[in-house]
Coordinates of C-alpha atoms and ligand atoms in Angstrom, one line a residue:
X1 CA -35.3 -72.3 31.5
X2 CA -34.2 -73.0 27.8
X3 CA -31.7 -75.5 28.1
X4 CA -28.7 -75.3 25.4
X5 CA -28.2 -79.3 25.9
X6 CA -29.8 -80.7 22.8
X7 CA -28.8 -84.6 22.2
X8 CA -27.9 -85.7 18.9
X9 CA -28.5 -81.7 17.2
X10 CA -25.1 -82.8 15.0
X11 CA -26.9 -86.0 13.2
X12 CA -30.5 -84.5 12.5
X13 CA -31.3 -83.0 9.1
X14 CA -32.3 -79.2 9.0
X15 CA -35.7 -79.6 9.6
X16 CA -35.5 -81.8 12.2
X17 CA -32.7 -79.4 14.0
X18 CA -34.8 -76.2 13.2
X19 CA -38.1 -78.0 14.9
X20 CA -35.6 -79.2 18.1
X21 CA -34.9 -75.6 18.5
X22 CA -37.9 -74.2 18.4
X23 CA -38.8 -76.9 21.0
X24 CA -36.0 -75.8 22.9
X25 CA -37.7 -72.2 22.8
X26 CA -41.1 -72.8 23.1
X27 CA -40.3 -73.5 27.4
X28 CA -41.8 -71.2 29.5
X29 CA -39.2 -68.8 29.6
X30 CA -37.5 -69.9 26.6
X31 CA -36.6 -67.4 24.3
X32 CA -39.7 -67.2 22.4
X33 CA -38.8 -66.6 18.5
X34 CA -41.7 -66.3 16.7
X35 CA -41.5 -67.8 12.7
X36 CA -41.0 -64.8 11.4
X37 CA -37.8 -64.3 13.4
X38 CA -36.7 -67.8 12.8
X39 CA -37.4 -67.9 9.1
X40 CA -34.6 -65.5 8.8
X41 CA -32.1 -67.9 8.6
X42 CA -33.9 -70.0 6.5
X43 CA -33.5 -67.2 3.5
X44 CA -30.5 -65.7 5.1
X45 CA -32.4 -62.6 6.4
X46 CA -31.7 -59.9 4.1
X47 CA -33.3 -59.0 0.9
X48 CA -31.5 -57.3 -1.8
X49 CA -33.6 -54.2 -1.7
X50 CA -32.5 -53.8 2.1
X51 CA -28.6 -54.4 1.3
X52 CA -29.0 -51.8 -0.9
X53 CA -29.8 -49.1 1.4
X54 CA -26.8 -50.4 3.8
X55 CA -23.6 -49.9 1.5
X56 CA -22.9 -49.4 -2.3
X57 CA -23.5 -50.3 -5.6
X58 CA -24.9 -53.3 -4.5
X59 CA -25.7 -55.9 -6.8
X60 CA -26.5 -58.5 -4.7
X61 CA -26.3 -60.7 -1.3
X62 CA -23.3 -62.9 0.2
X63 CA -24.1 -65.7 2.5
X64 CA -22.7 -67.9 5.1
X65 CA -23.8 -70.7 7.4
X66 CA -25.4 -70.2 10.5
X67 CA -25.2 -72.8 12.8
X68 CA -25.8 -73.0 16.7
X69 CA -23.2 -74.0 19.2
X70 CA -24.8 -76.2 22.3
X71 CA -24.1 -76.9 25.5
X72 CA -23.3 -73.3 26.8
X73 CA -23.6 -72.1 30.2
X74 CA -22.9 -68.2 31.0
X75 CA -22.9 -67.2 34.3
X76 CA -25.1 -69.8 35.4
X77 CA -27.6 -69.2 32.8
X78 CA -27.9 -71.8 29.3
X79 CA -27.6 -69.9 26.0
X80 CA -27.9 -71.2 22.6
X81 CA -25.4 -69.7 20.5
X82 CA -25.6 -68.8 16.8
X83 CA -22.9 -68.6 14.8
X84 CA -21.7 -67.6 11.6
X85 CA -18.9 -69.1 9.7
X86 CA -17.5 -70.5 6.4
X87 CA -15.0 -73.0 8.4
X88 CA -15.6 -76.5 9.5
X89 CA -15.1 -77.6 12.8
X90 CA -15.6 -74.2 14.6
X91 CA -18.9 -75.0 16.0
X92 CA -18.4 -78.6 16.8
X93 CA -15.3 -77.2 18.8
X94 CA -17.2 -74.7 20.9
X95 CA -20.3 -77.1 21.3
X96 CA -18.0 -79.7 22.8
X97 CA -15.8 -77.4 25.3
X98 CA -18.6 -75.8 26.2
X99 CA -20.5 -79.7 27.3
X100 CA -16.7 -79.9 29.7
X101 CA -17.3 -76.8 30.8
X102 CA -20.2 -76.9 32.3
X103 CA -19.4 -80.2 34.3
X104 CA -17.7 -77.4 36.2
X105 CA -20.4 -74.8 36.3
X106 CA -19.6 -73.3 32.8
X107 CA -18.4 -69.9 31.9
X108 CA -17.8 -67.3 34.5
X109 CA -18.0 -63.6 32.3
X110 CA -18.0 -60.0 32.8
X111 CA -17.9 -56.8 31.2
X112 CA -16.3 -53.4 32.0
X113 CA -19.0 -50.3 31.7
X114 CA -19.6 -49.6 28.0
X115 CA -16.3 -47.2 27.6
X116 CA -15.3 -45.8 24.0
X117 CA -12.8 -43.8 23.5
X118 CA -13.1 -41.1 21.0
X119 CA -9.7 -39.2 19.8
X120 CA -8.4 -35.5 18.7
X121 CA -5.5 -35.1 17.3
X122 CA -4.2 -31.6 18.6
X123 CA -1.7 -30.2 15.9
X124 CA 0.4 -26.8 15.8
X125 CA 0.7 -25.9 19.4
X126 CA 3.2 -23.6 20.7
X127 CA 3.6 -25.8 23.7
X128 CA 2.2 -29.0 23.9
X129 CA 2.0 -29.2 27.6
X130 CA 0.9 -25.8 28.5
X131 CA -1.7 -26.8 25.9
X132 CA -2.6 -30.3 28.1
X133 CA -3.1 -28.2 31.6
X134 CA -5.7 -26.0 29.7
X135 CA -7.7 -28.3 28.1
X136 CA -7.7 -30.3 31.6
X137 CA -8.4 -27.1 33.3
X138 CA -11.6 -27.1 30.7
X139 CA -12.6 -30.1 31.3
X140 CA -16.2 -30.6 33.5
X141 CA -17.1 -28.1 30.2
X142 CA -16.1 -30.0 27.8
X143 CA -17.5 -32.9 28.8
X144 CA -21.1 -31.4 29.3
X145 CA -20.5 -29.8 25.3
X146 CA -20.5 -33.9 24.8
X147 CA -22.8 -35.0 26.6
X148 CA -25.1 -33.0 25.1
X149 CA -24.3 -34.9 21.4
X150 CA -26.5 -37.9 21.6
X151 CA -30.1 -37.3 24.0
X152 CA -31.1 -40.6 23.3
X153 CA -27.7 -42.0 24.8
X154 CA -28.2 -39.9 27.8
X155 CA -31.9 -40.9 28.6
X156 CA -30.5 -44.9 28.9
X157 CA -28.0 -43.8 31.2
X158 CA -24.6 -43.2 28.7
X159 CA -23.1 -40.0 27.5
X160 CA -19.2 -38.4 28.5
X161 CA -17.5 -40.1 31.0
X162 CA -13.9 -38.3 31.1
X163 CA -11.7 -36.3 29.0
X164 CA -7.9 -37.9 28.9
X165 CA -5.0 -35.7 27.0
X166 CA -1.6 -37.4 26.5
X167 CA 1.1 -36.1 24.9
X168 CA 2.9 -37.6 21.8
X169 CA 6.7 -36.9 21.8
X170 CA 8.0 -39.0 19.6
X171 CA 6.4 -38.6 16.1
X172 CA 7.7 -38.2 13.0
X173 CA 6.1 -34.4 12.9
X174 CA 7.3 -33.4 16.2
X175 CA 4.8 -33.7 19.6
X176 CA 1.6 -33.3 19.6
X177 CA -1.6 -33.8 21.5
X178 CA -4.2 -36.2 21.4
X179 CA -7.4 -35.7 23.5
X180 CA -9.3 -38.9 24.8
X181 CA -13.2 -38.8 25.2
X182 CA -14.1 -41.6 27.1
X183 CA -17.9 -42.0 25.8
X184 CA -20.2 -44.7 27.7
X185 CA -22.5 -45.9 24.6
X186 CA -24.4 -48.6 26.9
X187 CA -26.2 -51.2 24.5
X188 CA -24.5 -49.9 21.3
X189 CA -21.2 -50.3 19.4
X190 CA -20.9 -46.2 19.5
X191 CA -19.1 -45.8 16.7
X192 CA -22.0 -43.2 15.8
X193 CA -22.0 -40.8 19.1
X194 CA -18.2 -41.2 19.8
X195 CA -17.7 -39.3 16.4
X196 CA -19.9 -37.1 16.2
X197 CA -18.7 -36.0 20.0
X198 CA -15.3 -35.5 18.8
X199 CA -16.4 -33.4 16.0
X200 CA -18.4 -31.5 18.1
X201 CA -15.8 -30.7 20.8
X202 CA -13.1 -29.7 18.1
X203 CA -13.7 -26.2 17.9
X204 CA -13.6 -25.8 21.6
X205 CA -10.5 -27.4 21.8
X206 CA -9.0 -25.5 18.7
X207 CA -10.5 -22.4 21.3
X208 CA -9.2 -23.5 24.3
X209 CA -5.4 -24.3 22.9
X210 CA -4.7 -22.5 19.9
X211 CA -4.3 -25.3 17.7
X212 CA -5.6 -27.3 15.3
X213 CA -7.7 -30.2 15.5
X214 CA -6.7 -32.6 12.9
X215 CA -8.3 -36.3 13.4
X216 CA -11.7 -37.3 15.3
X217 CA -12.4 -40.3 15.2
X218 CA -13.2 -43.5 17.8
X219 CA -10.1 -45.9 18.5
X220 CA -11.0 -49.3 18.0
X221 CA -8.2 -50.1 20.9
X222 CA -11.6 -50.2 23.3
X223 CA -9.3 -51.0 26.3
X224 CA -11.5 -49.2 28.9
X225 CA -14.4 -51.7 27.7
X226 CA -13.4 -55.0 28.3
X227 CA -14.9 -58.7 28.3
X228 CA -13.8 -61.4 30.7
X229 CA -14.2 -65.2 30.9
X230 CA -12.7 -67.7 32.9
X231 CA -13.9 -71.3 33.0
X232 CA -12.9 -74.3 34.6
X233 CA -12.7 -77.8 33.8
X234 CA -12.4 -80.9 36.0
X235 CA -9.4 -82.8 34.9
X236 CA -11.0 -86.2 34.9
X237 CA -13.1 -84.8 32.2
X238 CA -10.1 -83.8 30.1
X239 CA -9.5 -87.5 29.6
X240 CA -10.2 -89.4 26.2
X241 CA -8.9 -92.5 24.4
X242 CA -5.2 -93.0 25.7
X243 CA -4.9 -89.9 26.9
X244 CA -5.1 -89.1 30.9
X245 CA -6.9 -86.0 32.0
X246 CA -3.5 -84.8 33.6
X247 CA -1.8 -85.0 30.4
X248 CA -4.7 -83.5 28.3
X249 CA -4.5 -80.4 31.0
X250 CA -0.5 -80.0 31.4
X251 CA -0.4 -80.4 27.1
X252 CA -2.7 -77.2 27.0
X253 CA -0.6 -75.6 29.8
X254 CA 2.6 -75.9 27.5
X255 CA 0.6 -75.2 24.3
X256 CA -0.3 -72.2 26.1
X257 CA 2.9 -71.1 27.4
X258 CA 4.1 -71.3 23.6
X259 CA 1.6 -68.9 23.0
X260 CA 2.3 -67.0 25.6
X261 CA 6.0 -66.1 24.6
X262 CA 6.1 -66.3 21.1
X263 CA 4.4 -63.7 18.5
X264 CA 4.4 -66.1 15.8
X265 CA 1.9 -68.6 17.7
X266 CA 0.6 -65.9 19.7
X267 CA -1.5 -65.0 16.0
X268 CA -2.2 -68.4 15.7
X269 CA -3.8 -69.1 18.9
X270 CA -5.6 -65.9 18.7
X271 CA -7.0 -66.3 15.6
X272 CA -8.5 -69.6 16.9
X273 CA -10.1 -67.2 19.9
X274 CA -11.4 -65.3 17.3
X275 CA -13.1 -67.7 15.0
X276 CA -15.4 -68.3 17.7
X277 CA -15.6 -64.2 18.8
X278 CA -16.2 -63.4 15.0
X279 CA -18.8 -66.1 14.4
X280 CA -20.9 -64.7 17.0
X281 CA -20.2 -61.2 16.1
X282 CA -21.3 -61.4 12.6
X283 CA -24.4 -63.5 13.3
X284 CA -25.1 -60.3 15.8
X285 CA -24.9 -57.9 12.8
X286 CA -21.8 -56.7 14.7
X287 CA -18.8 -55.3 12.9
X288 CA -16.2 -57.6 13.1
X289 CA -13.3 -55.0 11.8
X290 CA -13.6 -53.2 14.9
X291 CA -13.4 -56.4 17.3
X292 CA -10.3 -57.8 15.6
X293 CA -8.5 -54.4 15.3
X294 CA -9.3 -53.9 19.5
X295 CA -8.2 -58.0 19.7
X296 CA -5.0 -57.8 18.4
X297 CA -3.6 -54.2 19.3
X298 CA -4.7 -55.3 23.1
X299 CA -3.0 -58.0 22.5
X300 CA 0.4 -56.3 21.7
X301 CA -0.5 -54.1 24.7
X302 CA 2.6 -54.5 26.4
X303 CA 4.9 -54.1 23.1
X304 CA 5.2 -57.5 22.6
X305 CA 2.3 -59.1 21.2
X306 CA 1.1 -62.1 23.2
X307 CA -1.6 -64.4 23.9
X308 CA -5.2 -63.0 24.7
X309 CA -6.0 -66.0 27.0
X310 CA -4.0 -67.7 30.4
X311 CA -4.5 -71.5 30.8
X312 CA -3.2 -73.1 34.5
X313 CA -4.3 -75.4 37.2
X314 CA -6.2 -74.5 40.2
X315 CA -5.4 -76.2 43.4
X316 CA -7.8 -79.3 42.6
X317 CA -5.0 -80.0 39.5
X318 CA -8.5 -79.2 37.7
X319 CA -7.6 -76.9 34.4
X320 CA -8.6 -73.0 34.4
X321 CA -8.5 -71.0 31.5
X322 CA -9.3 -67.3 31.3
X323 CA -9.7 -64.9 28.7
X324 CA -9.9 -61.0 28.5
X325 CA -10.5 -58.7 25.9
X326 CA -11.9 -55.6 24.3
X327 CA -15.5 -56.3 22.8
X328 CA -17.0 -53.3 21.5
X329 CA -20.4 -54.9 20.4
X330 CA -24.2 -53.2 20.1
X331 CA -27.4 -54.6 20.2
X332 CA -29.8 -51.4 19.4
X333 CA -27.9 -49.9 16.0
X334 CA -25.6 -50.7 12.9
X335 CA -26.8 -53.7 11.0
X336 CA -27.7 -55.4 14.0
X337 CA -30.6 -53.2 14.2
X338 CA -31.5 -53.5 10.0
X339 CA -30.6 -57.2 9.9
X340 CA -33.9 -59.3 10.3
X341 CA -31.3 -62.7 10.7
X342 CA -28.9 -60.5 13.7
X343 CA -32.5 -59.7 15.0
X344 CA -32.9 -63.5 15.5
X345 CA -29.3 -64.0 16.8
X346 CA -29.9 -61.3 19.4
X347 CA -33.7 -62.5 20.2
X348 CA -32.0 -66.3 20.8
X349 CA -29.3 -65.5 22.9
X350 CA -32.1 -63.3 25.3
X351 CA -29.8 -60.8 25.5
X352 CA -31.0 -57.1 26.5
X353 CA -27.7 -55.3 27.0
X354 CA -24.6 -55.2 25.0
X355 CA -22.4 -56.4 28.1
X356 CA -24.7 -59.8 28.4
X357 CA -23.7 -60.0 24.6
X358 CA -20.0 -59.2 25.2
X359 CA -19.9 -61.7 28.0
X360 CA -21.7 -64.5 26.3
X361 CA -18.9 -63.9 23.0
X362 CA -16.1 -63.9 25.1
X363 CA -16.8 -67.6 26.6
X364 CA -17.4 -68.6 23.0
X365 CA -13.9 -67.2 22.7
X366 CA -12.4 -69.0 25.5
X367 CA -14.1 -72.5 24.3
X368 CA -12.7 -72.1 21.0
X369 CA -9.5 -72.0 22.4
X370 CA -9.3 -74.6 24.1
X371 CA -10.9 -76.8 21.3
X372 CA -8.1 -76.0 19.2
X373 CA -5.3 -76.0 22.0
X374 CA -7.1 -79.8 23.1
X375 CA -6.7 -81.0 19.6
X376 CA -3.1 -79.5 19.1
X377 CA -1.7 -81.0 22.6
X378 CA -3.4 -84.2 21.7
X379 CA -4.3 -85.8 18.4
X380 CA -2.9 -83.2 16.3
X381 CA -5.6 -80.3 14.4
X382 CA -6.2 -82.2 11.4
X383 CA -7.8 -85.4 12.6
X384 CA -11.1 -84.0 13.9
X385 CA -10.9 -81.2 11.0
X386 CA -10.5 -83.7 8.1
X387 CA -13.7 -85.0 7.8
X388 CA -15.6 -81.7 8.3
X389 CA -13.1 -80.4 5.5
X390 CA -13.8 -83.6 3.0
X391 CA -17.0 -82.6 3.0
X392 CA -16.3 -79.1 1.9
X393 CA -13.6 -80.8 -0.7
X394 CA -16.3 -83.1 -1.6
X395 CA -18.8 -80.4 -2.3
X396 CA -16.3 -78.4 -4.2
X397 CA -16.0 -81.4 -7.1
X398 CA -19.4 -81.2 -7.4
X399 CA -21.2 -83.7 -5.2
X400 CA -24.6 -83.5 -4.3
X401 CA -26.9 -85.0 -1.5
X402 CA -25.5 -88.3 -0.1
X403 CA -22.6 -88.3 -2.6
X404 CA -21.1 -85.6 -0.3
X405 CA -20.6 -88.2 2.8
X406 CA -19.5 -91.0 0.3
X407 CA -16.7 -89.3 -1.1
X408 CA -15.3 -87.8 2.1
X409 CA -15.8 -90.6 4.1
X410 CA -13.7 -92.1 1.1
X411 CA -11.3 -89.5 1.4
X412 CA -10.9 -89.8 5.1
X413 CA -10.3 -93.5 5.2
X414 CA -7.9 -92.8 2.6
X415 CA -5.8 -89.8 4.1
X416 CA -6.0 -88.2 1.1
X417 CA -8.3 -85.4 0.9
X418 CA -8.0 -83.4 -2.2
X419 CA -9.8 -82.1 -4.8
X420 CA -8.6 -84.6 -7.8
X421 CA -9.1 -87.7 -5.2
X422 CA -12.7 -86.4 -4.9
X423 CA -13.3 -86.0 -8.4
X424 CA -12.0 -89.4 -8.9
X425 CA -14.1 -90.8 -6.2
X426 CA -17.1 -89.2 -7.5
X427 CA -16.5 -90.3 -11.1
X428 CA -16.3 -93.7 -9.9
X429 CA -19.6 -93.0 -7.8
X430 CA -20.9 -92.2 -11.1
X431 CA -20.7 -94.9 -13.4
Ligands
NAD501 P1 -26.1 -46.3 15.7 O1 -25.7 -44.9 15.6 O2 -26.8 -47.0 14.6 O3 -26.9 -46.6 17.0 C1 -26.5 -46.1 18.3 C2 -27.5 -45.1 18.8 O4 -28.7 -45.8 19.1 C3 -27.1 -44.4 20.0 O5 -26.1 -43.4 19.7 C4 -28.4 -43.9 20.6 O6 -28.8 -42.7 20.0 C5 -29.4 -45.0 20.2 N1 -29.8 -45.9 21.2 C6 -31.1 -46.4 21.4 N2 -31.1 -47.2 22.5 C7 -29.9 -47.2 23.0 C8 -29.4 -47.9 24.1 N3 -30.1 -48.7 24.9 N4 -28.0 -47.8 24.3 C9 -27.3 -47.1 23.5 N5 -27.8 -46.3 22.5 C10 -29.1 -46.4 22.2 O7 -24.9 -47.3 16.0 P2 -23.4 -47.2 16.6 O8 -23.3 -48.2 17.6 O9 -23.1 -45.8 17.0 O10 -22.5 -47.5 15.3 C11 -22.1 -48.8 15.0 C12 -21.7 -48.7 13.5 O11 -20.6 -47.8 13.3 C13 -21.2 -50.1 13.1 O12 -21.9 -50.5 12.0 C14 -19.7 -49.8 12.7 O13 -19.4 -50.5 11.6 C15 -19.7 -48.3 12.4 N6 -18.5 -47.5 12.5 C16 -17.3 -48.1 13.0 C17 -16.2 -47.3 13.1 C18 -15.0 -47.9 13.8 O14 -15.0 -49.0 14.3 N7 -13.8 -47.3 13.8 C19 -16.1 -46.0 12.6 C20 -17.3 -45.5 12.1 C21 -18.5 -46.3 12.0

């Protein structure tokens, strides 16, 4: 079994962490990444002639770090998780709650069937819901018209699922129809077959109703495919300098609850779900867009926008935290499929369906959260995140090799970490 507990990864150089892992791969039934694979993220992955056949008017190549978080187990199973970030902090966060986690037998996850939903936007009807019974009435055709879009699809077991029409009322241009292809895409995003079914089935709707199809296109509000997590963590273990475990556990509660009722921290504690859903996303090759759009309209699901996670006791007093949300994410197309470094992401992880993938970023979701909610009922945010952000303030005026731990460590003891102080510092370094 690869085991995603590697002591010390956080104080070894590169080298020595990139020959750890491949240690850490090599087992049995590790996750065998040959060099080739692993060399990607030595370069980054992508060359410049590839990125060019990818979007527009290229000119170049934009890189970020790509670090691993430790310590994770998903559904009984370890996983070494890459990620890809700019910000400090993220992976240490996920690395640690995932080492309390799994005192309590890690993350729990699952995923929905691979649902998309694809729209039509039904325009000029004479009656809107004479023009809903008939397109129901059509509907075992319909779906066969779409299944027939994408054979590929259908050989692994996807294709149309079911045909959903509601009817807008309240619009600014009067009521119209919108017809709902639910697509299963299995191990892809489906961005690619979703559209290309709506576009085929527009004519037949147009046909069948009379009107005019206006829109097709996939919602990103991916609510019929849906990642869960739930984790839970033995109070005792919640317990660190002055702090009990019980007071650790009922500060996250409250955090929580803040989050819970208020929009304005609702984004906030969100967006610290989401640094660790994104990192893992993009080091997939997976389109991040589409994730956060599905994150945050789920989110405001009810018409109040809220908090994607629940954190509470279970009877033990221990502390359980869950977390549920869209996670539209491929492994066979996009530029997961073109990116030789998302290759490697994918090949680490193991992962050989988009729902292990989904279910694997969703705990990284719910350990990110409760990093930051930890550090936010505790010590405050900016205690563990100053040193990690000297660094980067360090780097910025200009040191270089060791000067980069001098002057932040500087800067730390100092409480004053800003871009003058650390030119200052350096200065002084210098002469
Ligand atoms: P894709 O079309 O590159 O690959 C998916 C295809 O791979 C399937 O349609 C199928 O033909 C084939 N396939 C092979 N093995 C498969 C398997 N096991 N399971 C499922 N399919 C298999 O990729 P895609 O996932 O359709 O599209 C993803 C891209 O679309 C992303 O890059 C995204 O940015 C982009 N996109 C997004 C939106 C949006 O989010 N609103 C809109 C348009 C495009």
């Amino acid at each position: 079994m690869t085991t995603s507990r590697i002591s010390g990864f956080y104080k070894m150089t590169l080298e020595e962490r990139r020959a750890k892992l491949a240690d850490a791969l090599s087992s049995p039934s590790g996750a065998h990444l040959t060099h080739p694979e692993f060399a990607a993220w030595t370069t980054g992955g992508l060359s410049p002639e590839s990125a060019d056949h990818m979007i527009e008017n290229v000119v170049g190549l934009h890189s970020l770090p790509l670090g691993i978080a430790l310590n994770f187990t998903v559904n009984g199973k370890d996983v070494l998780v890459p990620m890809s970030i700019e910000e400090p902090s993220v992976v240490a966060g996920a690395s640690f709650m995932a080492k309390l986690a799994r005192v309590g037998g890690g993350f729990q996850a699952t995923a929905t069937e691979p649902h998309m939903i694809g729209q039509m936007q039904v325009l000029d009807l004479a009656n809107v819901h004479l023009a809903q019974l008939s397109l129901l009435e059509h509907k075992e055709k319909l779906l066969a018209e779409a299944d027939a879009v994408d054979p590929v699809l259908k050989q692994f077991g996807g294709g149309a699922h079911n045909l959903e029409v509601r009817v807008i009322s309240d619009s600014p241009i009067g009521p119209f129809l919108v017809v709902h292809l639910i697509y299963d895409v299995r191990d892809a995003m489906g961005a690619n077959a979703v559209n290309t079914a709506c576009e085929r089935l527009a004519p037949h709707i147009e046909a069948i109703t009379g009107g005019r199809v206006h829109l097709r296109i996939l919602s990103n509000l991916a609510d019929h495919r849906l990642a869960r997590a739930r984790c839970t963590i033995p109070v005792n273990e919640l317990a660190f300098d002055d702090f009990t475990g019980e007071k650790v556990r009922d500060g996250i509660i409250e955090a929580w609850a803040f989050a819970a009722s208020d929009p304005y921290r609702a984004a906030t504690h969100n967006k610290g779900i989401m640094n660790g859903v994104d990192a893992v996303v993009i080091a997939t090759g997976n389109d991040w867009r589409a994730i956060e759009a599905g994150a945050h309209a789920y989110a405001a699901r009810s018409g109040r926008y809220t908090s994607l996670s629940t954190w509470g006791k279970d009877r033990d007093g221990n502390l359980v935290g869950t977390l549920e949300m869209p996670m539209a994410v491929g492994i066979v197309g996009g530029a997961t499929k073109v990116h030789p470094a998302a290759q490697a992401a994918v090949k680490l992880m193991g992962v050989i369906t988009a729902n292990a993938l989904a279910e694997i970023i969703v705990s990284v979701g719910l350990a990110q959260n409760m990093a930051a909610l930890r550090a936010l009922a505790t010590e405050g945010i900016q205690r563990g995140h100053m040193s990690l952000h000297a660094r980067q303030v360090a780097i910025a005026a200009g040191a270089i090799g060791d000067q980069i731990e001098k002057v932040a460590a500087r800067m730390v003891v100092e409480k004053v970490v800003r871009i003058d102080r650390a030119e200052q510092i350096l200065k002084d370094l210098q002469d």
